[in-house]
PDB file of C-alpha atoms in Angstrom:
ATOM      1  CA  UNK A   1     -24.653  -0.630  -4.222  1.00  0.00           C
ATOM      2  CA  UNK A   2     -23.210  -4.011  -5.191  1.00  0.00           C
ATOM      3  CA  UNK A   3     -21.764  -4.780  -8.797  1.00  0.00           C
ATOM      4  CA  UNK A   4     -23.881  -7.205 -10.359  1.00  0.00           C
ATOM      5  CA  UNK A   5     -21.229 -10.777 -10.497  1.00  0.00           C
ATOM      6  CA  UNK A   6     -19.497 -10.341 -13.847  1.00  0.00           C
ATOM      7  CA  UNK A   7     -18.636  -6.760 -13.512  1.00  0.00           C
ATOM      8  CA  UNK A   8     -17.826  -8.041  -9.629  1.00  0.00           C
ATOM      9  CA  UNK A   9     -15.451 -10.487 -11.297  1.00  0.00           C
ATOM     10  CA  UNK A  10     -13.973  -7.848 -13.983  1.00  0.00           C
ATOM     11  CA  UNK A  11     -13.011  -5.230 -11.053  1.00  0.00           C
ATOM     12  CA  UNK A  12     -11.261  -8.406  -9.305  1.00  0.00           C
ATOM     13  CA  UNK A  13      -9.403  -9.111 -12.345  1.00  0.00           C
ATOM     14  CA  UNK A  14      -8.313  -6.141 -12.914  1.00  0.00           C
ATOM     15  CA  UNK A  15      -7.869  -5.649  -8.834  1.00  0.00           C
ATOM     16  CA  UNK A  16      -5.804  -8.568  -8.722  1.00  0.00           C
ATOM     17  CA  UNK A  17      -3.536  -7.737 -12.194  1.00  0.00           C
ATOM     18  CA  UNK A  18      -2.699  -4.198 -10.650  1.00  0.00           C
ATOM     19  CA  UNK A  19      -1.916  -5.346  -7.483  1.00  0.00           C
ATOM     20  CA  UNK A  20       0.353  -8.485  -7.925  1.00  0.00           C
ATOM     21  CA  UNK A  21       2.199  -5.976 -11.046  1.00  0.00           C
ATOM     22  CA  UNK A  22       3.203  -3.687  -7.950  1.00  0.00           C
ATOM     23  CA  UNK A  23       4.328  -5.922  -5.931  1.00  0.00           C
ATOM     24  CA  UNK A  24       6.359  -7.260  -9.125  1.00  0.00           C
ATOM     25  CA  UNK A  25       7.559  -4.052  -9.870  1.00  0.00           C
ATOM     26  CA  UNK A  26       8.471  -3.554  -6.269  1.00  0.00           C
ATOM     27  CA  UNK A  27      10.965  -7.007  -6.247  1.00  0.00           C
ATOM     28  CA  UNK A  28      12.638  -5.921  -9.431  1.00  0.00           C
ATOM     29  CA  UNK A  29      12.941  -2.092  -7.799  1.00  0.00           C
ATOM     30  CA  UNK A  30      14.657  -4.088  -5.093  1.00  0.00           C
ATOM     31  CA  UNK A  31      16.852  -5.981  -7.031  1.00  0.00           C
ATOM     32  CA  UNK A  32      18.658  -2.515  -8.597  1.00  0.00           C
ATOM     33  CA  UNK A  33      18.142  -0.627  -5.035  1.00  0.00           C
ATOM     34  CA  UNK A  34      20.446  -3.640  -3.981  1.00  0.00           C
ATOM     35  CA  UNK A  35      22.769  -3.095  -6.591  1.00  0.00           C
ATOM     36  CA  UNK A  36      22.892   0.545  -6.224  1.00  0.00           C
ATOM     37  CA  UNK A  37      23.671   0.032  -2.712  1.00  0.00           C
ATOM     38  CA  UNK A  38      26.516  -2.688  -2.770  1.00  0.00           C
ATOM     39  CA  UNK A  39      28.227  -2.059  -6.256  1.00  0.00           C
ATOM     40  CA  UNK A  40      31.299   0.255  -6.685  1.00  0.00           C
ATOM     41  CA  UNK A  41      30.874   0.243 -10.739  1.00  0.00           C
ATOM     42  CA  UNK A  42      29.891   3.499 -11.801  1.00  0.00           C
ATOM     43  CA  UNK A  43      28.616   1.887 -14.668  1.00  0.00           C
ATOM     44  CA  UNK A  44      26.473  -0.270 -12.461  1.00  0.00           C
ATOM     45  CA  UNK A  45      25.728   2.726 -10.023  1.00  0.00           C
ATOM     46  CA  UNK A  46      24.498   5.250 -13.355  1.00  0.00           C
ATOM     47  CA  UNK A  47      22.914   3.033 -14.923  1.00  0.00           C
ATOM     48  CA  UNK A  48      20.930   1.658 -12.066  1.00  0.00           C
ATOM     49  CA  UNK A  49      19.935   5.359 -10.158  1.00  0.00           C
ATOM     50  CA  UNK A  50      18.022   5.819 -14.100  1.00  0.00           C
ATOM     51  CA  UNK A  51      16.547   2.706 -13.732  1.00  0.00           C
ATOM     52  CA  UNK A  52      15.121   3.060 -10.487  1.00  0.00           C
ATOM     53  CA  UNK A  53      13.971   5.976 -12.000  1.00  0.00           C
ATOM     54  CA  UNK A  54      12.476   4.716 -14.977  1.00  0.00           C
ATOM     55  CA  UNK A  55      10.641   1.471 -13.418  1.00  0.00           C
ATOM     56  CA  UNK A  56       9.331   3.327 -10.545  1.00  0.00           C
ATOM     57  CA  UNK A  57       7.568   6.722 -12.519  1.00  0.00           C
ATOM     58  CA  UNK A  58       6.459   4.596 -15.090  1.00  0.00           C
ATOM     59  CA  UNK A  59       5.690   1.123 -13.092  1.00  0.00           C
ATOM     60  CA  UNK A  60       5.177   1.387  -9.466  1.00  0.00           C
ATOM     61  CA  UNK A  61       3.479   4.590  -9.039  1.00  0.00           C
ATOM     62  CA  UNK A  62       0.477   3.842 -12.032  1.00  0.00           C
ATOM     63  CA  UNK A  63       0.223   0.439 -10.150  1.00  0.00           C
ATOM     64  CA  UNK A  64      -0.053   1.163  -6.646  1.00  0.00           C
ATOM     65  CA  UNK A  65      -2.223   4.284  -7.743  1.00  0.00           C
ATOM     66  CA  UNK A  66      -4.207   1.869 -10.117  1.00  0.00           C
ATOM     67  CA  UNK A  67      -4.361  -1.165  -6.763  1.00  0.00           C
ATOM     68  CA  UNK A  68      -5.501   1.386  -4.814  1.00  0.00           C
ATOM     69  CA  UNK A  69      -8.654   3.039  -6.862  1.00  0.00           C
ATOM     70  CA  UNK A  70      -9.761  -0.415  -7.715  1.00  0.00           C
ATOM     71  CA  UNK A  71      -9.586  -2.073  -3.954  1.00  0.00           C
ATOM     72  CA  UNK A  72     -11.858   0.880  -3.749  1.00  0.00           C
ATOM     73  CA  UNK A  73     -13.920  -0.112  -6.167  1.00  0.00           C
ATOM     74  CA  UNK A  74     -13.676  -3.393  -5.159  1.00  0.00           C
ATOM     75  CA  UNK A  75     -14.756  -2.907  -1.516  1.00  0.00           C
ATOM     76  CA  UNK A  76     -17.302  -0.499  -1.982  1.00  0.00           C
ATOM     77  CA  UNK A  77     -19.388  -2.244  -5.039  1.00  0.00           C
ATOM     78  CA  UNK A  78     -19.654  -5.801  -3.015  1.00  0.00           C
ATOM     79  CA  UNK A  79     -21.006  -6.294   0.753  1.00  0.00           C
ATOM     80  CA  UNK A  80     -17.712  -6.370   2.110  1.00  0.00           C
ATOM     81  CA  UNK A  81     -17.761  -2.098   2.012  1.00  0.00           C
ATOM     82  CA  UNK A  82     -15.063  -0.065   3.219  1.00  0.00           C
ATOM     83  CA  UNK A  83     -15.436  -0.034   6.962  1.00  0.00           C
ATOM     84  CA  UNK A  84     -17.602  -3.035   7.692  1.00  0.00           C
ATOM     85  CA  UNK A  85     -14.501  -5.653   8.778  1.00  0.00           C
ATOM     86  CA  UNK A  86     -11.411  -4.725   9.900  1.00  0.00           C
ATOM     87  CA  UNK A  87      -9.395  -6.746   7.667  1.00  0.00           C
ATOM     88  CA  UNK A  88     -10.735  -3.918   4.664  1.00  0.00           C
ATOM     89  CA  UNK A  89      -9.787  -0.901   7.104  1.00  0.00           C
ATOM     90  CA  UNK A  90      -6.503  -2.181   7.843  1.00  0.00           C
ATOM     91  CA  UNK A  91      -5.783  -3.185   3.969  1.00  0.00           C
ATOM     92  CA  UNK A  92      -7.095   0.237   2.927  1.00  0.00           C
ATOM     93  CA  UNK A  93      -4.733   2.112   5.862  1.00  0.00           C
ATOM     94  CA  UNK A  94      -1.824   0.648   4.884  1.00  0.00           C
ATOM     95  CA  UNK A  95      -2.047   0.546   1.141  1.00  0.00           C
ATOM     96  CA  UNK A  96      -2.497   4.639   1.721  1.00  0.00           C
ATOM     97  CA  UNK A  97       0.495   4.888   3.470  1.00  0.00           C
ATOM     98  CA  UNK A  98       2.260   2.664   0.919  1.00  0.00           C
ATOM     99  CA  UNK A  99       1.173   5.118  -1.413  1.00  0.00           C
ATOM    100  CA  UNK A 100       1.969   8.404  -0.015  1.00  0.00           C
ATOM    101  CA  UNK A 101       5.556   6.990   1.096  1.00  0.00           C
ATOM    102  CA  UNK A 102       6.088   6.302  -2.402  1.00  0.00           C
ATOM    103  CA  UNK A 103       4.994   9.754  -4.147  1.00  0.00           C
ATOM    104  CA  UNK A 104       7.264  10.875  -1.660  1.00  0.00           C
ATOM    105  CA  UNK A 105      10.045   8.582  -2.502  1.00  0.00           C
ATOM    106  CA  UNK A 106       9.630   9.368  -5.667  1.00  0.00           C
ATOM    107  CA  UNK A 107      11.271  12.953  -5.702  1.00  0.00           C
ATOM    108  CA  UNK A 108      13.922  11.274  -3.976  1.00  0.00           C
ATOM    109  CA  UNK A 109      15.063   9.195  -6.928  1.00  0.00           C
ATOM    110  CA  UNK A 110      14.297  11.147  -9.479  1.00  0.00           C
ATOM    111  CA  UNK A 111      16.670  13.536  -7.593  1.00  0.00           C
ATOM    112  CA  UNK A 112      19.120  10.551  -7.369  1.00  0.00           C
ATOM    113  CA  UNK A 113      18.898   9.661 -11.365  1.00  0.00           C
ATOM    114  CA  UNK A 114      19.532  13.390 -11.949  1.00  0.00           C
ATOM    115  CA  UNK A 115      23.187  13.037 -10.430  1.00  0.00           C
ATOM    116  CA  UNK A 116      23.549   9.940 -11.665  1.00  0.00           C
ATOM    117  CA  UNK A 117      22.791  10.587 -14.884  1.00  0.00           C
ATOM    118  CA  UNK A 118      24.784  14.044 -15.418  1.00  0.00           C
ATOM    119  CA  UNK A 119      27.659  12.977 -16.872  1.00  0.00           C
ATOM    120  CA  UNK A 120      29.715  15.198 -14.772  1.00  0.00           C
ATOM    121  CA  UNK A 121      28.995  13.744 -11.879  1.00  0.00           C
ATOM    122  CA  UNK A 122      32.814  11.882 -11.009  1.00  0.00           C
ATOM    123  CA  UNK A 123      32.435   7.849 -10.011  1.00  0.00           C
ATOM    124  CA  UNK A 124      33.539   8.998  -6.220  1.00  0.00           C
ATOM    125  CA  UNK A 125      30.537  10.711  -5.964  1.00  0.00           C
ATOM    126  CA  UNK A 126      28.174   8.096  -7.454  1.00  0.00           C
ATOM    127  CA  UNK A 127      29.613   5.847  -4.878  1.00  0.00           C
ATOM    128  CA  UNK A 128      28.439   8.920  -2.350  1.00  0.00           C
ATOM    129  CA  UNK A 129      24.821   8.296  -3.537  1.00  0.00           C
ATOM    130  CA  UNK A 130      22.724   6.649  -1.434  1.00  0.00           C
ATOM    131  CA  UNK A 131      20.358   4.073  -2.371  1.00  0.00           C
ATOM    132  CA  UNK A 132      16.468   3.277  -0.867  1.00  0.00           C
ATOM    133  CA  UNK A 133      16.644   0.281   0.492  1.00  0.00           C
ATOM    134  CA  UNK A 134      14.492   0.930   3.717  1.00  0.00           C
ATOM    135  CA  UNK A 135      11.684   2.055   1.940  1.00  0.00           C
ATOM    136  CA  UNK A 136      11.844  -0.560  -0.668  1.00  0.00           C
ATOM    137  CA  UNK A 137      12.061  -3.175   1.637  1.00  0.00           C
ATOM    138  CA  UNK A 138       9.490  -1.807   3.964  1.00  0.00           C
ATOM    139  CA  UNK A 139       7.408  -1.601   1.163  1.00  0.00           C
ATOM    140  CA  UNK A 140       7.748  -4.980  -0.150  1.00  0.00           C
ATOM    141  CA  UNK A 141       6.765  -5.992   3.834  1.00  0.00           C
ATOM    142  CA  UNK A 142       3.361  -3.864   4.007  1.00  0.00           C
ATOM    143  CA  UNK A 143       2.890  -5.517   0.336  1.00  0.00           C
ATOM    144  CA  UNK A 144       3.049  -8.835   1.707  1.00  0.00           C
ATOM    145  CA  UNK A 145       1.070  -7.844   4.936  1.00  0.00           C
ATOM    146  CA  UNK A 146      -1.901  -6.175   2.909  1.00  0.00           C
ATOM    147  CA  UNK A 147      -1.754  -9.205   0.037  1.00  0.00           C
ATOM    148  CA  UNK A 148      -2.181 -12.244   2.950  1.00  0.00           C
ATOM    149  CA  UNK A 149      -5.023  -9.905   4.915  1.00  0.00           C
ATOM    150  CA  UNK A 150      -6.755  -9.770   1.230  1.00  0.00           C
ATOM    151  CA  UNK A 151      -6.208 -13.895   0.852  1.00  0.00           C
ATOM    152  CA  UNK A 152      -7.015 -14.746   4.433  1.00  0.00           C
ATOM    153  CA  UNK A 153      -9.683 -11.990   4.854  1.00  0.00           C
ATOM    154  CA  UNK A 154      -9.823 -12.400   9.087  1.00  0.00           C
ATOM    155  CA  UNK A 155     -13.167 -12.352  10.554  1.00  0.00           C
ATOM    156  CA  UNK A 156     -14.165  -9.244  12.399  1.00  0.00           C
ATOM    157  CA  UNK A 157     -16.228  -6.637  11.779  1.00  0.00           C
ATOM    158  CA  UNK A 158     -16.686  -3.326  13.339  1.00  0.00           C
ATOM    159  CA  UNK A 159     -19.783  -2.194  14.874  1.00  0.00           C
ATOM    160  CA  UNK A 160     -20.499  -0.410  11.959  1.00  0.00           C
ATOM    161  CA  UNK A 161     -20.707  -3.387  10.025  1.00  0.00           C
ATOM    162  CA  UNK A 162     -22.842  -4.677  12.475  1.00  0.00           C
ATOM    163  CA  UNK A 163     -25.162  -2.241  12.308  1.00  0.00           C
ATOM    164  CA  UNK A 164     -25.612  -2.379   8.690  1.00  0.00           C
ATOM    165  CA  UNK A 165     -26.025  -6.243   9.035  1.00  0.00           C
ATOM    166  CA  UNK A 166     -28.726  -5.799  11.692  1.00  0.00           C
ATOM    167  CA  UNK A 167     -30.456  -3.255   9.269  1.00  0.00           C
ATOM    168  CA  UNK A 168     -30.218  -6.158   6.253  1.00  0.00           C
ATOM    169  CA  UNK A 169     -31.570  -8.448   8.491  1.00  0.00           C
ATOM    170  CA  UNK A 170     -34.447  -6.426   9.505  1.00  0.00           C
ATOM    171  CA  UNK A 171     -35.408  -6.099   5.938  1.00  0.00           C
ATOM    172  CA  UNK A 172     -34.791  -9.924   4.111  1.00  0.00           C
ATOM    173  CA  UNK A 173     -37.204  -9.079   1.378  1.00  0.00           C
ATOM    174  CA  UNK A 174     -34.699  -6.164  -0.156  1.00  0.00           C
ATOM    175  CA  UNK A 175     -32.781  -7.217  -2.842  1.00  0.00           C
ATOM    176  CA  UNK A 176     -29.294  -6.917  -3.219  1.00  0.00           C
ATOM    177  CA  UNK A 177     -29.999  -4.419  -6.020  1.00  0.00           C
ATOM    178  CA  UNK A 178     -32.167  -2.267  -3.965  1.00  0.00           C
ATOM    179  CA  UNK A 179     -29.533  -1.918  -1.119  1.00  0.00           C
ATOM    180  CA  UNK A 180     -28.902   1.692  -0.231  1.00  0.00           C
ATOM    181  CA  UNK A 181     -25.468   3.046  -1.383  1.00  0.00           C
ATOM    182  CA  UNK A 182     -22.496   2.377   1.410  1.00  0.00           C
ATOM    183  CA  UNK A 183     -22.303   5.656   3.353  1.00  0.00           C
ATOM    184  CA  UNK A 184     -18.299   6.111   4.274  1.00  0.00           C
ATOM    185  CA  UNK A 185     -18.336   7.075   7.893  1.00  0.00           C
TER     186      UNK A 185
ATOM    187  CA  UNK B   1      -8.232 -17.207  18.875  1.00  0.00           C
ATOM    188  CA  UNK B   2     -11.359 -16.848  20.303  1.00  0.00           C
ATOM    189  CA  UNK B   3     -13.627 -16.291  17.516  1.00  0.00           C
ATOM    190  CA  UNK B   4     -15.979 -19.044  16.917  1.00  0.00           C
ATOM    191  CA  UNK B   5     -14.724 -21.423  13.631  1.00  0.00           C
ATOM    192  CA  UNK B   6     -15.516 -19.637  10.670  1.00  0.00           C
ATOM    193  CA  UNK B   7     -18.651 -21.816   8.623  1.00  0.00           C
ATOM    194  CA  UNK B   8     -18.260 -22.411   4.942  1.00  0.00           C
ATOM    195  CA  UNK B   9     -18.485 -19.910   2.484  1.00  0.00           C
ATOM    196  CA  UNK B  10     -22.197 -20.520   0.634  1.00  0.00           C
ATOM    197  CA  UNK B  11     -20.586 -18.835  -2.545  1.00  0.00           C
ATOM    198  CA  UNK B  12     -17.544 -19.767  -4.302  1.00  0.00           C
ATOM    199  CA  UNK B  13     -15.056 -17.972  -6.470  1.00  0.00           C
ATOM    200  CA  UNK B  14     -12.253 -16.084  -5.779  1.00  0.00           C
ATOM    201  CA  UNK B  15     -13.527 -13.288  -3.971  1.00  0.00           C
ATOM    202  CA  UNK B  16     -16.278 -14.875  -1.637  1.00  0.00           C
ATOM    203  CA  UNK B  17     -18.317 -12.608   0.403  1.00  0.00           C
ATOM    204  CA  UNK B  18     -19.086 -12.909   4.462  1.00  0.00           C
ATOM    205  CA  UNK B  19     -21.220 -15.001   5.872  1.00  0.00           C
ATOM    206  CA  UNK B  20     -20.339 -15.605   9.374  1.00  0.00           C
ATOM    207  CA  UNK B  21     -21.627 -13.675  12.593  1.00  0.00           C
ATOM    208  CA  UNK B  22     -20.196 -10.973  14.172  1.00  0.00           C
ATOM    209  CA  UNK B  23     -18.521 -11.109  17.134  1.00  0.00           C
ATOM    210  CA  UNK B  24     -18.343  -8.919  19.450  1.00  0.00           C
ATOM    211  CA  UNK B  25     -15.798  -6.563  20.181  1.00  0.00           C
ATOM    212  CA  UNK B  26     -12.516  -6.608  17.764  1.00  0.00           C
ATOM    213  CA  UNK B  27     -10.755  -9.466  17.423  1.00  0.00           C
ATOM    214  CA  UNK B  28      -7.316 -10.447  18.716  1.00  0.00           C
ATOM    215  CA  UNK B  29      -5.502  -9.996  15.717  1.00  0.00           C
ATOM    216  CA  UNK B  30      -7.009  -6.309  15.227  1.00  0.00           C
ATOM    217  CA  UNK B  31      -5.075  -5.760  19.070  1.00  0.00           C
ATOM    218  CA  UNK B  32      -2.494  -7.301  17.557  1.00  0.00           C
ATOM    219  CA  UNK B  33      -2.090  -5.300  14.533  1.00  0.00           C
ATOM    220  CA  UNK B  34      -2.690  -1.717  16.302  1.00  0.00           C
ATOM    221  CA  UNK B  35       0.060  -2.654  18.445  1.00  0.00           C
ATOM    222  CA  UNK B  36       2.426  -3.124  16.099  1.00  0.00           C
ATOM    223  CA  UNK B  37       1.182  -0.124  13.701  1.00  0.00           C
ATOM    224  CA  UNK B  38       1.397   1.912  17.010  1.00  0.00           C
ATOM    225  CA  UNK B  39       4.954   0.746  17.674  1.00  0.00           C
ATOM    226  CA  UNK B  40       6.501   1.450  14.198  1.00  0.00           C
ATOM    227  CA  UNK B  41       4.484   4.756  14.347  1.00  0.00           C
ATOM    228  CA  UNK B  42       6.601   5.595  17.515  1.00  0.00           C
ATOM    229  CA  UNK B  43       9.685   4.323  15.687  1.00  0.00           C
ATOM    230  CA  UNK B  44       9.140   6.461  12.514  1.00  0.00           C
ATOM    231  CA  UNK B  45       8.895   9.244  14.860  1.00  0.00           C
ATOM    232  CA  UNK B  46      11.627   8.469  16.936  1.00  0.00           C
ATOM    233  CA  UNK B  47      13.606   8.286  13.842  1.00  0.00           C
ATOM    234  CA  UNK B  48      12.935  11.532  12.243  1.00  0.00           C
ATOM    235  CA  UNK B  49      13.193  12.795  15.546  1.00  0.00           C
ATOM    236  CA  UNK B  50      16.400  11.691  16.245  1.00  0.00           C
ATOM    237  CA  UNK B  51      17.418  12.616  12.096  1.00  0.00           C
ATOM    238  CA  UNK B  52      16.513  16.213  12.608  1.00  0.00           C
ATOM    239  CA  UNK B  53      13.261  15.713  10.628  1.00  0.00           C
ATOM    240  CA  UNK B  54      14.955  13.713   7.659  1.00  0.00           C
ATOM    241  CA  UNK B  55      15.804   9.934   7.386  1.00  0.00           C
ATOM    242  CA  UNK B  56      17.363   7.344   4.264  1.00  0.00           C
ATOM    243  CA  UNK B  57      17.775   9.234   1.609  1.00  0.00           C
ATOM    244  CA  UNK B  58      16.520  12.594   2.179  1.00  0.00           C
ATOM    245  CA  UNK B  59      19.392  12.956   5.346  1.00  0.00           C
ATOM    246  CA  UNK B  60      21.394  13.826   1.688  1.00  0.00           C
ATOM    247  CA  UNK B  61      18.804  16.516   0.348  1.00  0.00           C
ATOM    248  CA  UNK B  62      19.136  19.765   2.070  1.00  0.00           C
ATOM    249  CA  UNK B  63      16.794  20.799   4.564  1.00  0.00           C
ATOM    250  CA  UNK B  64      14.127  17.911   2.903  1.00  0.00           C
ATOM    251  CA  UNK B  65      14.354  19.675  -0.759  1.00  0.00           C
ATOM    252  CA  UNK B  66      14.250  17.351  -3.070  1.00  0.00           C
ATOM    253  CA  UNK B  67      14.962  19.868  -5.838  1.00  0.00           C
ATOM    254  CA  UNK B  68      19.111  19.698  -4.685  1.00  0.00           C
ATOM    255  CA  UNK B  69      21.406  16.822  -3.465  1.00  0.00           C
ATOM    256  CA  UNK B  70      24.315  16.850  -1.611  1.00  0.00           C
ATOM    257  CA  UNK B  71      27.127  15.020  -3.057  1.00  0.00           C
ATOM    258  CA  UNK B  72      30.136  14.919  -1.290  1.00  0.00           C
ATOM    259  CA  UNK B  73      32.916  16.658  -2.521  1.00  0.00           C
ATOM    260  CA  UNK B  74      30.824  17.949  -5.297  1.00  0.00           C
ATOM    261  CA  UNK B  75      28.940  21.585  -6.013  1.00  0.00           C
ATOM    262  CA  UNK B  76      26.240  19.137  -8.287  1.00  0.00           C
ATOM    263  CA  UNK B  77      22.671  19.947  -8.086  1.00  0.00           C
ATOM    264  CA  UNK B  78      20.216  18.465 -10.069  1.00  0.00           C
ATOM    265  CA  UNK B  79      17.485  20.066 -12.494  1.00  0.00           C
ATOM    266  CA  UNK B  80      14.993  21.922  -9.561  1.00  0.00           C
ATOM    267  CA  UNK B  81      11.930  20.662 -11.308  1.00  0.00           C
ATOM    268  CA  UNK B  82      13.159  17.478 -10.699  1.00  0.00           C
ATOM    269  CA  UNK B  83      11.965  14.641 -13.244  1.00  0.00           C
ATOM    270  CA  UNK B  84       8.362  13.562 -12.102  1.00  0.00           C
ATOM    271  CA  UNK B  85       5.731  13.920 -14.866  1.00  0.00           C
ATOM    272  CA  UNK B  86       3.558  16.898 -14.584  1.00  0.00           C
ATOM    273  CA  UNK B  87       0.331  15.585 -12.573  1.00  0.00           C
TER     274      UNK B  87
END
């Protein structure tokens, strides 16, 4: 079923808010993950392990979980659907792995700010820690991929989408109200 | 690429819908991209292959247990619950 054009335009908002805050979120991540990595201060090096902490519990994780419900939404209540073009499929596989990778990563520094933030832990061993900077990074890079497939939106769709565009055809007098619901195949 | 040029979009805004045909078969980029998403699949593996089943950070967290970390030179463990929110 497709949202009628200002509740279309209210899930984009809000799509488009979500997403472009995580990606946001992600850069500054990536500024401390740098600093974590290349600073010998343990002032620097505590202070940026609760940090990393702080912004990515509280920031990233509600955002990418938030981007990721509402491209949902987004895909399945207009005609683009979820696997109709591959551009959608693709978007939707790697914002999933984004995701999962960053629950993941998420024990990981918390575990991190937990050392960091003991105050036994000597400055030799907060130079020991290690910071995140492949996942970060990588991150940032699907970010970018998934945000220019969502701009550019490639044409292609998958026979799947075909079908269903044969079936609208077929029928011309169906409104776009009366479309059956999207069955995820 | 060998799709046909895409026609105008008859709607506007910032989230236009499709309008072109189909082609058949999936595009060249969609090659393109499975290629690459194969390729860093293999290299994922490969790593945590070659890690022992742990890469980045975790190489520092015993056996994958994010409830401990190894510092060096250091008996330190963190809290086991770790500090993710409940949920």
């Amino acid at each position: 079923m497709t949202m009628p054009p200002a509740l279309r335009r209210f899930a984009l908002t809000v799509h488009l808010i979500v997403s472009v805050g995580w990606i946001g979120a992600l850069a500054a991540y990536l500024a401390l993950d740098l600093a974590v990595t290349t600073s010998q201060s343990h002032g620097t090096l505590r202070a940026g392990y609760l940090a990393m902490e702080l912004i990515t519990l509280q920031v990233i994780v509600p955002l990418a979980v938030a981007s990721l419900l509402t491209g949902l939404v987004m895909a399945l209540g207009t005609k683009w659907g979820l696997f109709r073009h591959y551009w959608v499929i693709i978007s939707l596989l790697l914002t999933v792995f984004a995701v999962l990778v960053l629950l993941s990563e998420a024990r990981v520094v918390s575990a991190l700010a937990a050392v960091a933030g003991d105050p036994g832990t000597s400055p030799d061993d907060l130079r020991a820690l290690p910071g995140t900077l492949v996942h970060s990074m990588g991150g940032l890079v699907v970010l970018f991929v998934v945000t220019v497939l969502n701009i550019y939106k490639p044409r292609g769709m998958t026979r799947y989408g075909q079908r269903r565009l044969r079936e609208q055809r077929r029928a011309p007098t169906r409104t776009e109200d009366s479309d059956p619901p999207v069955h995820v195949s | 690429m060998a799709d046909p040029p895409r026609p105008p979009h008859s709607r506007g805004g910032a989230d236009p819908e499709p309008d072109w045909e189909p082609a058949v078969g999936a595009p060249r980029w969609v090659k393109v991209f499975g290629i690459i998403g194969i390729v860093a699949l293999a290299l994922i593996v490969v790593m945590l292959v070659v890690g022992g089943g742990a890469h980045g950070p975790r190489r520092h967290l015993p056996g994958g247990d994010t409830s401990g970390i190894e510092v060096p030179g250091s008996d330190h463990r963190p809290p086991a619950a770790g500090h993710l929110p409940a949920g």
